[in-house]
Amino acid sequence: MRWLDVRRHSLTKKGAMRGRGSHLSADGIALARFIGSGVGPYERVVTSSSPRAVETAVAMGFAVDDTMEMPSGYVSGEIPRHAQWDWTKPYQQLAGIIRKGRAAAAVAETHHAIWADTVAGVAQGGSALLIGHGGAIELALVACLPDAPHNTWGTPFAHCDGVRLGFIDGHFVSVEFYRAPQSPPRLD
């Protein structure tokens, strides 16, 4: 078995500080450091090309091997921005949208291919890390495990939430959810 850990990027700066210097806030750095102290090692680390994703991996303590353009999980006419937070069963809702086979299904398949390619390159028993974005992670997760009990998966991904997926013979076969603490602990 190979393993793929997927995490949403950490907390970003808000207000007047947004767009100045690093993209992550001080709390975001602390949260990523805390999460990074309990995971890994990884043979391969891939992030979206967004600076907040790259900075999350680095703050976790991992060098980034590759960045990729990853399409948004918010698809016009199918999935409004942040809609997953309003849905009672977000993963079940996304599974229904994917089954319709329209643009959101194509986005889900693009992410599925990125995730599979990321983990396929590590040795048997090894692990890879992928840092992405809310909205897209939920969509991709459903595409990776289309027959899973989506109605039991709980809430969408908050900052630094993650999953560990088992990967065998070109297929994702298992998932375990990891929820980040709501207040970033300070590592001094």
CSV table of N, CA and C in Angstrom, one decimal, residues 28-169:
chain,number,residue,atom,x,y,z
A,28,GLY,N,-1.6,30.9,11.2
A,28,GLY,CA,-1.5,29.9,10.2
A,28,GLY,C,-0.1,29.2,10.2
A,29,ILE,N,0.9,29.9,10.4
A,29,ILE,CA,2.3,29.3,10.6
A,29,ILE,C,2.3,28.4,11.8
A,30,ALA,N,1.7,28.9,12.9
A,30,ALA,CA,1.7,28.1,14.1
A,30,ALA,C,0.9,26.8,13.9
A,31,LEU,N,-0.2,26.9,13.3
A,31,LEU,CA,-1.1,25.7,13.0
A,31,LEU,C,-0.3,24.7,12.1
A,32,ALA,N,0.2,25.2,11.0
A,32,ALA,CA,1.0,24.3,10.1
A,32,ALA,C,2.2,23.7,10.8
A,33,ARG,N,2.9,24.4,11.6
A,33,ARG,CA,4.0,23.8,12.3
A,33,ARG,C,3.5,22.7,13.3
A,34,PHE,N,2.4,23.0,14.0
A,34,PHE,CA,1.9,22.0,14.9
A,34,PHE,C,1.5,20.7,14.1
A,35,ILE,N,0.8,20.9,13.0
A,35,ILE,CA,0.3,19.7,12.2
A,35,ILE,C,1.6,19.0,11.6
A,36,GLY,N,2.6,19.7,11.1
A,36,GLY,CA,3.8,19.1,10.6
A,36,GLY,C,4.6,18.3,11.6
A,37,SER,N,4.5,18.7,12.8
A,37,SER,CA,5.3,18.0,13.9
A,37,SER,C,4.8,16.6,14.1
A,38,GLY,N,3.6,16.3,13.7
A,38,GLY,CA,3.0,15.0,13.9
A,38,GLY,C,2.8,14.1,12.7
A,39,VAL,N,3.3,14.6,11.6
A,39,VAL,CA,3.1,13.8,10.3
A,39,VAL,C,4.4,13.6,9.6
A,40,GLY,N,4.4,12.7,8.6
A,40,GLY,CA,5.5,12.5,7.7
A,40,GLY,C,6.3,11.3,8.3
A,41,PRO,N,7.5,11.0,7.7
A,41,PRO,CA,8.1,11.7,6.6
A,41,PRO,C,7.4,11.4,5.3
A,42,TYR,N,7.7,12.2,4.3
A,42,TYR,CA,7.0,12.1,2.9
A,42,TYR,C,8.1,12.0,1.9
A,43,GLU,N,7.9,11.1,0.9
A,43,GLU,CA,8.8,10.9,-0.2
A,43,GLU,C,8.6,12.0,-1.2
A,44,ARG,N,7.3,12.5,-1.3
A,44,ARG,CA,7.0,13.5,-2.3
A,44,ARG,C,6.0,14.4,-1.7
A,45,VAL,N,6.2,15.7,-2.0
A,45,VAL,CA,5.3,16.8,-1.5
A,45,VAL,C,4.9,17.6,-2.7
A,46,VAL,N,3.6,17.7,-3.0
A,46,VAL,CA,3.0,18.5,-4.1
A,46,VAL,C,2.0,19.4,-3.5
A,47,THR,N,2.0,20.7,-4.0
A,47,THR,CA,1.0,21.7,-3.6
A,47,THR,C,0.4,22.3,-4.8
A,48,SER,N,-0.7,23.0,-4.6
A,48,SER,CA,-1.2,23.8,-5.7
A,48,SER,C,-0.2,24.9,-5.9
A,49,SER,N,-0.3,25.6,-7.0
A,49,SER,CA,0.7,26.7,-7.3
A,49,SER,C,0.4,27.9,-6.4
A,50,SER,N,-0.6,28.0,-5.7
A,50,SER,CA,-0.9,29.1,-4.8
A,50,SER,C,0.1,29.3,-3.7
A,51,PRO,N,0.6,30.5,-3.5
A,51,PRO,CA,1.6,30.7,-2.4
A,51,PRO,C,1.1,30.2,-1.1
A,52,ARG,N,-0.2,30.3,-0.7
A,52,ARG,CA,-0.6,29.8,0.6
A,52,ARG,C,-0.5,28.3,0.8
A,53,ALA,N,-0.6,27.6,-0.3
A,53,ALA,CA,-0.4,26.1,-0.3
A,53,ALA,C,1.1,25.8,-0.1
A,54,VAL,N,2.0,26.4,-0.9
A,54,VAL,CA,3.4,26.2,-0.8
A,54,VAL,C,3.9,26.6,0.6
A,55,GLU,N,3.5,27.7,1.1
A,55,GLU,CA,3.9,28.2,2.4
A,55,GLU,C,3.4,27.2,3.5
A,56,THR,N,2.3,26.6,3.3
A,56,THR,CA,1.8,25.7,4.3
A,56,THR,C,2.7,24.5,4.4
A,57,ALA,N,3.1,23.9,3.3
A,57,ALA,CA,4.0,22.8,3.3
A,57,ALA,C,5.3,23.1,3.9
A,58,VAL,N,5.9,24.3,3.6
A,58,VAL,CA,7.1,24.7,4.2
A,58,VAL,C,7.0,24.9,5.7
A,59,ALA,N,5.9,25.6,6.1
A,59,ALA,CA,5.7,25.8,7.5
A,59,ALA,C,5.5,24.4,8.3
A,60,MET,N,5.0,23.4,7.6
A,60,MET,CA,4.9,22.1,8.2
A,60,MET,C,6.2,21.4,8.3
A,61,GLY,N,7.2,22.0,7.6
A,61,GLY,CA,8.6,21.4,7.7
A,61,GLY,C,9.0,20.6,6.5
A,62,PHE,N,8.3,20.7,5.4
A,62,PHE,CA,8.5,19.9,4.2
A,62,PHE,C,8.9,20.7,3.0
A,63,ALA,N,9.9,20.3,2.3
A,63,ALA,CA,10.3,21.0,1.0
A,63,ALA,C,9.2,20.5,0.0
A,64,VAL,N,8.9,21.4,-0.9
A,64,VAL,CA,7.9,21.2,-2.0
A,64,VAL,C,8.7,20.6,-3.2
A,65,ASP,N,8.3,19.4,-3.6
A,65,ASP,CA,8.9,18.8,-4.8
A,65,ASP,C,8.3,19.4,-6.1
A,66,ASP,N,7.0,19.7,-6.1
A,66,ASP,CA,6.3,20.2,-7.3
A,66,ASP,C,5.1,21.0,-6.9
A,67,THR,N,4.8,22.0,-7.8
A,67,THR,CA,3.5,22.7,-7.7
A,67,THR,C,2.7,22.5,-8.9
A,68,MET,N,1.4,22.5,-8.8
A,68,MET,CA,0.5,22.3,-9.9
A,68,MET,C,-0.6,23.2,-9.9
A,69,GLU,N,-1.1,23.6,-11.1
A,69,GLU,CA,-2.4,24.3,-11.2
A,69,GLU,C,-3.5,23.3,-10.9
A,70,MET,N,-4.3,23.7,-9.9
A,70,MET,CA,-5.4,22.8,-9.6
A,70,MET,C,-6.7,23.6,-9.7
A,71,PRO,N,-7.6,23.1,-10.5
A,71,PRO,CA,-8.8,23.9,-10.7
A,71,PRO,C,-9.7,24.0,-9.5
A,72,SER,N,-10.4,25.1,-9.4
A,72,SER,CA,-11.3,25.4,-8.3
A,72,SER,C,-12.4,24.4,-8.3
A,73,GLY,N,-12.8,24.0,-7.0
A,73,GLY,CA,-13.9,23.1,-6.9
A,73,GLY,C,-15.3,23.8,-7.0
A,74,TYR,N,-15.2,25.2,-7.1
A,74,TYR,CA,-16.4,26.0,-7.2
A,74,TYR,C,-16.7,26.1,-8.7
A,75,VAL,N,-17.8,25.5,-9.2
A,75,VAL,CA,-18.0,25.4,-10.6
A,75,VAL,C,-19.3,26.2,-10.9
A,76,SER,N,-19.2,27.2,-11.8
A,76,SER,CA,-20.4,28.0,-12.1
A,76,SER,C,-21.6,27.2,-12.5
A,77,GLY,N,-22.7,27.5,-11.9
A,77,GLY,CA,-23.9,26.8,-12.3
A,77,GLY,C,-24.1,25.4,-11.6
A,78,GLU,N,-23.1,25.0,-10.9
A,78,GLU,CA,-23.1,23.7,-10.2
A,78,GLU,C,-22.8,23.7,-8.7
A,79,ILE,N,-21.7,24.4,-8.4
A,79,ILE,CA,-21.2,24.4,-7.0
A,79,ILE,C,-20.8,25.9,-6.7
A,80,PRO,N,-21.7,26.6,-6.0
A,80,PRO,CA,-21.3,28.0,-5.7
A,80,PRO,C,-20.2,28.0,-4.6
A,81,ARG,N,-19.5,29.2,-4.6
A,81,ARG,CA,-18.4,29.3,-3.7
A,81,ARG,C,-18.9,29.1,-2.3
A,82,HIS,N,-18.2,28.3,-1.5
A,82,HIS,CA,-18.4,27.9,-0.1
A,82,HIS,C,-19.7,27.3,0.1
A,83,ALA,N,-20.4,26.8,-0.9
A,83,ALA,CA,-21.7,26.1,-0.7
A,83,ALA,C,-21.6,24.9,0.2
A,84,GLN,N,-20.5,24.2,0.2
A,84,GLN,CA,-20.3,23.0,1.0
A,84,GLN,C,-20.6,23.3,2.5
A,85,TRP,N,-20.4,24.5,2.9
A,85,TRP,CA,-20.6,24.8,4.3
A,85,TRP,C,-22.1,24.9,4.7
A,86,ASP,N,-22.9,25.1,3.7
A,86,ASP,CA,-24.4,25.2,3.9
A,86,ASP,C,-25.1,23.9,3.8
A,87,TRP,N,-24.4,22.9,3.2
A,87,TRP,CA,-25.1,21.6,3.0
A,87,TRP,C,-25.0,20.7,4.2
A,88,THR,N,-26.1,20.0,4.5
A,88,THR,CA,-26.1,19.1,5.7
A,88,THR,C,-25.2,17.9,5.5
A,89,LYS,N,-25.2,17.3,4.3
A,89,LYS,CA,-24.3,16.2,4.0
A,89,LYS,C,-23.5,16.6,2.7
A,90,PRO,N,-22.4,17.4,2.9
A,90,PRO,CA,-21.7,17.9,1.7
A,90,PRO,C,-21.2,16.9,0.8
A,91,TYR,N,-20.6,15.8,1.3
A,91,TYR,CA,-20.0,14.8,0.4
A,91,TYR,C,-21.1,14.0,-0.4
A,92,GLN,N,-22.2,13.8,0.2
A,92,GLN,CA,-23.3,13.1,-0.5
A,92,GLN,C,-23.8,14.1,-1.6
A,93,GLN,N,-23.9,15.3,-1.3
A,93,GLN,CA,-24.4,16.3,-2.2
A,93,GLN,C,-23.4,16.4,-3.4
A,94,LEU,N,-22.1,16.4,-3.1
A,94,LEU,CA,-21.1,16.4,-4.2
A,94,LEU,C,-21.1,15.1,-5.0
A,95,ALA,N,-21.4,14.0,-4.4
A,95,ALA,CA,-21.5,12.7,-5.2
A,95,ALA,C,-22.6,12.8,-6.2
A,96,GLY,N,-23.7,13.4,-5.8
A,96,GLY,CA,-24.8,13.6,-6.7
A,96,GLY,C,-24.5,14.5,-7.9
A,97,ILE,N,-23.8,15.6,-7.6
A,97,ILE,CA,-23.3,16.5,-8.6
A,97,ILE,C,-22.4,15.8,-9.6
A,98,ILE,N,-21.4,15.1,-9.1
A,98,ILE,CA,-20.5,14.4,-9.9
A,98,ILE,C,-21.2,13.4,-10.8
A,99,ARG,N,-22.2,12.7,-10.3
A,99,ARG,CA,-22.9,11.7,-11.1
A,99,ARG,C,-23.6,12.3,-12.3
A,100,LYS,N,-23.9,13.6,-12.2
A,100,LYS,CA,-24.6,14.2,-13.4
A,100,LYS,C,-23.6,14.4,-14.6
A,101,GLY,N,-22.3,14.2,-14.3
A,101,GLY,CA,-21.3,14.2,-15.4
A,101,GLY,C,-21.1,15.5,-16.2
A,102,ARG,N,-21.3,16.6,-15.5
A,102,ARG,CA,-21.1,17.9,-16.2
A,102,ARG,C,-19.7,18.5,-15.8
A,103,ALA,N,-19.6,19.8,-15.8
A,103,ALA,CA,-18.3,20.4,-15.5
A,103,ALA,C,-17.6,20.0,-14.2
A,104,ALA,N,-18.4,19.9,-13.1
A,104,ALA,CA,-17.9,19.6,-11.8
A,104,ALA,C,-17.3,18.2,-11.8
A,105,ALA,N,-17.9,17.3,-12.6
A,105,ALA,CA,-17.3,15.9,-12.7
A,105,ALA,C,-16.0,16.0,-13.4
A,106,ALA,N,-15.8,16.8,-14.4
A,106,ALA,CA,-14.5,16.9,-15.0
A,106,ALA,C,-13.5,17.5,-14.1
A,107,VAL,N,-13.8,18.5,-13.3
A,107,VAL,CA,-12.9,19.1,-12.3
A,107,VAL,C,-12.5,18.0,-11.3
A,108,ALA,N,-13.5,17.2,-10.8
A,108,ALA,CA,-13.3,16.2,-9.9
A,108,ALA,C,-12.3,15.2,-10.4
A,109,GLU,N,-12.5,14.8,-11.7
A,109,GLU,CA,-11.6,13.8,-12.3
A,109,GLU,C,-10.2,14.4,-12.5
A,110,THR,N,-10.0,15.7,-12.8
A,110,THR,CA,-8.7,16.3,-12.9
A,110,THR,C,-8.0,16.2,-11.6
A,111,HIS,N,-8.7,16.5,-10.5
A,111,HIS,CA,-8.0,16.4,-9.1
A,111,HIS,C,-7.7,14.9,-8.8
A,112,HIS,N,-8.6,14.0,-9.2
A,112,HIS,CA,-8.4,12.6,-8.9
A,112,HIS,C,-7.1,12.2,-9.6
A,113,ALA,N,-6.9,12.6,-10.8
A,113,ALA,CA,-5.7,12.2,-11.6
A,113,ALA,C,-4.4,12.8,-10.9
A,114,ILE,N,-4.5,14.1,-10.5
A,114,ILE,CA,-3.4,14.7,-9.8
A,114,ILE,C,-3.0,13.9,-8.5
A,115,TRP,N,-4.1,13.6,-7.7
A,115,TRP,CA,-3.8,12.8,-6.5
A,115,TRP,C,-3.2,11.5,-6.8
A,116,ALA,N,-3.8,10.7,-7.8
A,116,ALA,CA,-3.2,9.4,-8.1
A,116,ALA,C,-1.8,9.5,-8.6
A,117,ASP,N,-1.5,10.5,-9.4
A,117,ASP,CA,-0.1,10.7,-9.9
A,117,ASP,C,0.8,11.0,-8.8
A,118,THR,N,0.4,11.8,-7.9
A,118,THR,CA,1.2,12.2,-6.8
A,118,THR,C,1.6,11.0,-5.9
A,119,VAL,N,0.7,10.1,-5.6
A,119,VAL,CA,1.0,9.0,-4.7
A,119,VAL,C,1.6,7.8,-5.5
A,120,ALA,N,1.3,7.7,-6.8
A,120,ALA,CA,1.9,6.5,-7.6
A,120,ALA,C,3.4,6.6,-7.7
A,121,GLY,N,4.0,7.7,-7.5
A,121,GLY,CA,5.4,7.8,-7.6
A,121,GLY,C,6.2,7.5,-6.4
A,122,VAL,N,5.6,7.2,-5.3
A,122,VAL,CA,6.3,6.8,-4.1
A,122,VAL,C,6.5,5.3,-4.0
A,123,ALA,N,7.4,4.9,-3.2
A,123,ALA,CA,7.7,3.4,-3.0
A,123,ALA,C,6.6,2.8,-2.3
A,124,GLN,N,6.5,1.5,-2.5
A,124,GLN,CA,5.5,0.7,-1.7
A,124,GLN,C,5.7,0.9,-0.2
A,125,GLY,N,4.7,1.2,0.5
A,125,GLY,CA,4.7,1.5,1.9
A,125,GLY,C,5.0,3.0,2.2
A,126,GLY,N,5.4,3.8,1.2
A,126,GLY,CA,5.7,5.2,1.3
A,126,GLY,C,4.5,6.1,1.3
A,127,SER,N,4.8,7.4,1.6
A,127,SER,CA,3.7,8.4,1.7
A,127,SER,C,4.1,9.6,0.9
A,128,ALA,N,3.0,10.3,0.4
A,128,ALA,CA,3.2,11.6,-0.3
A,128,ALA,C,2.2,12.5,0.4
A,129,LEU,N,2.5,13.8,0.3
A,129,LEU,CA,1.7,14.9,0.9
A,129,LEU,C,1.2,15.8,-0.3
A,130,LEU,N,0.0,16.2,-0.3
A,130,LEU,CA,-0.6,17.1,-1.2
A,130,LEU,C,-1.3,18.2,-0.4
A,131,ILE,N,-1.0,19.5,-0.7
A,131,ILE,CA,-1.7,20.6,-0.1
A,131,ILE,C,-2.5,21.3,-1.1
A,132,GLY,N,-3.8,21.4,-0.8
A,132,GLY,CA,-4.8,22.0,-1.8
A,132,GLY,C,-5.7,23.0,-1.1
A,133,HIS,N,-6.9,23.1,-1.6
A,133,HIS,CA,-7.9,24.1,-1.2
A,133,HIS,C,-9.2,23.5,-0.9
A,134,GLY,N,-9.9,24.2,0.1
A,134,GLY,CA,-11.3,23.8,0.4
A,134,GLY,C,-12.1,24.0,-0.9
A,135,GLY,N,-13.2,23.2,-1.0
A,135,GLY,CA,-14.0,23.2,-2.1
A,135,GLY,C,-13.5,22.1,-3.1
A,136,ALA,N,-12.3,22.2,-3.5
A,136,ALA,CA,-11.7,21.2,-4.4
A,136,ALA,C,-11.3,19.9,-3.7
A,137,ILE,N,-10.9,20.0,-2.5
A,137,ILE,CA,-10.5,18.7,-1.8
A,137,ILE,C,-11.7,17.9,-1.6
A,138,GLU,N,-12.8,18.4,-1.2
A,138,GLU,CA,-14.1,17.7,-1.0
A,138,GLU,C,-14.5,17.0,-2.2
A,139,LEU,N,-14.5,17.8,-3.3
A,139,LEU,CA,-14.9,17.2,-4.6
A,139,LEU,C,-14.0,16.1,-5.1
A,140,ALA,N,-12.7,16.3,-4.9
A,140,ALA,CA,-11.7,15.3,-5.3
A,140,ALA,C,-11.9,14.0,-4.5
A,141,LEU,N,-12.1,14.2,-3.2
A,141,LEU,CA,-12.2,13.0,-2.3
A,141,LEU,C,-13.4,12.1,-2.7
A,142,VAL,N,-14.5,12.7,-3.1
A,142,VAL,CA,-15.6,11.9,-3.5
A,142,VAL,C,-15.3,11.2,-4.8
A,143,ALA,N,-14.5,11.9,-5.7
A,143,ALA,CA,-14.2,11.2,-7.0
A,143,ALA,C,-13.2,10.1,-6.7
A,144,CYS,N,-12.3,10.2,-5.7
A,144,CYS,CA,-11.4,9.1,-5.4
A,144,CYS,C,-12.0,7.9,-4.8
A,145,LEU,N,-13.1,8.1,-4.1
A,145,LEU,CA,-13.8,7.0,-3.4
A,145,LEU,C,-15.3,7.1,-3.7
A,146,PRO,N,-15.7,6.9,-5.0
A,146,PRO,CA,-17.1,7.1,-5.4
A,146,PRO,C,-18.1,6.2,-4.7
A,147,ASP,N,-17.7,5.1,-4.2
A,147,ASP,CA,-18.7,4.2,-3.6
A,147,ASP,C,-18.6,4.2,-2.1
A,148,ALA,N,-17.9,5.1,-1.5
A,148,ALA,CA,-17.8,5.2,0.0
A,148,ALA,C,-19.1,5.7,0.6
A,149,PRO,N,-19.3,5.6,1.9
A,149,PRO,CA,-20.5,6.1,2.5
A,149,PRO,C,-20.3,7.6,2.8
A,150,HIS,N,-20.5,8.4,1.7
A,150,HIS,CA,-20.3,9.8,1.8
A,150,HIS,C,-21.1,10.5,2.9
A,151,ASN,N,-22.3,10.0,3.2
A,151,ASN,CA,-23.2,10.6,4.2
A,151,ASN,C,-22.6,10.5,5.6
A,152,THR,N,-21.5,9.8,5.8
A,152,THR,CA,-20.9,9.6,7.1
A,152,THR,C,-19.6,10.5,7.3
A,153,TRP,N,-19.2,11.2,6.3
A,153,TRP,CA,-17.9,11.9,6.3
A,153,TRP,C,-17.9,13.2,7.0
A,154,GLY,N,-19.0,13.7,7.4
A,154,GLY,CA,-19.0,14.9,8.3
A,154,GLY,C,-18.8,16.2,7.5
A,155,THR,N,-18.1,17.1,8.1
A,155,THR,CA,-18.0,18.5,7.7
A,155,THR,C,-16.9,18.7,6.6
A,156,PRO,N,-17.0,19.8,5.8
A,156,PRO,CA,-16.0,20.1,4.9
A,156,PRO,C,-14.7,20.4,5.6
A,157,PHE,N,-13.6,20.7,4.8
A,157,PHE,CA,-12.3,20.9,5.3
A,157,PHE,C,-12.1,22.3,5.8
A,158,ALA,N,-11.8,22.4,7.0
A,158,ALA,CA,-11.3,23.7,7.6
A,158,ALA,C,-9.8,23.8,7.4
A,159,HIS,N,-9.2,24.9,7.7
A,159,HIS,CA,-7.8,25.1,7.5
A,159,HIS,C,-7.0,24.0,8.2
A,160,CYS,N,-6.1,23.4,7.4
A,160,CYS,CA,-5.2,22.3,7.8
A,160,CYS,C,-5.9,21.0,8.1
A,161,ASP,N,-7.2,20.8,8.0
A,161,ASP,CA,-7.8,19.5,8.1
A,161,ASP,C,-7.2,18.7,7.0
A,162,GLY,N,-7.3,17.3,7.2
A,162,GLY,CA,-6.7,16.5,6.2
A,162,GLY,C,-7.3,15.1,6.2
A,163,VAL,N,-6.9,14.3,5.2
A,163,VAL,CA,-7.2,12.9,5.1
A,163,VAL,C,-6.0,12.1,4.7
A,164,ARG,N,-6.0,10.8,5.1
A,164,ARG,CA,-5.0,9.9,4.6
A,164,ARG,C,-5.7,8.8,3.8
A,165,LEU,N,-5.3,8.7,2.6
A,165,LEU,CA,-5.9,7.8,1.6
A,165,LEU,C,-4.9,6.6,1.4
A,166,GLY,N,-5.4,5.4,1.4
A,166,GLY,CA,-4.7,4.2,1.0
A,166,GLY,C,-4.8,4.1,-0.5
A,167,PHE,N,-3.7,3.6,-1.1
A,167,PHE,CA,-3.7,3.5,-2.6
A,167,PHE,C,-3.0,2.2,-3.0
A,168,ILE,N,-3.8,1.4,-3.7
A,168,ILE,CA,-3.3,0.1,-4.1
A,168,ILE,C,-3.6,-0.1,-5.6
A,169,ASP,N,-2.6,-0.6,-6.4
A,169,ASP,CA,-2.9,-1.0,-7.8
A,169,ASP,C,-3.6,0.1,-8.6
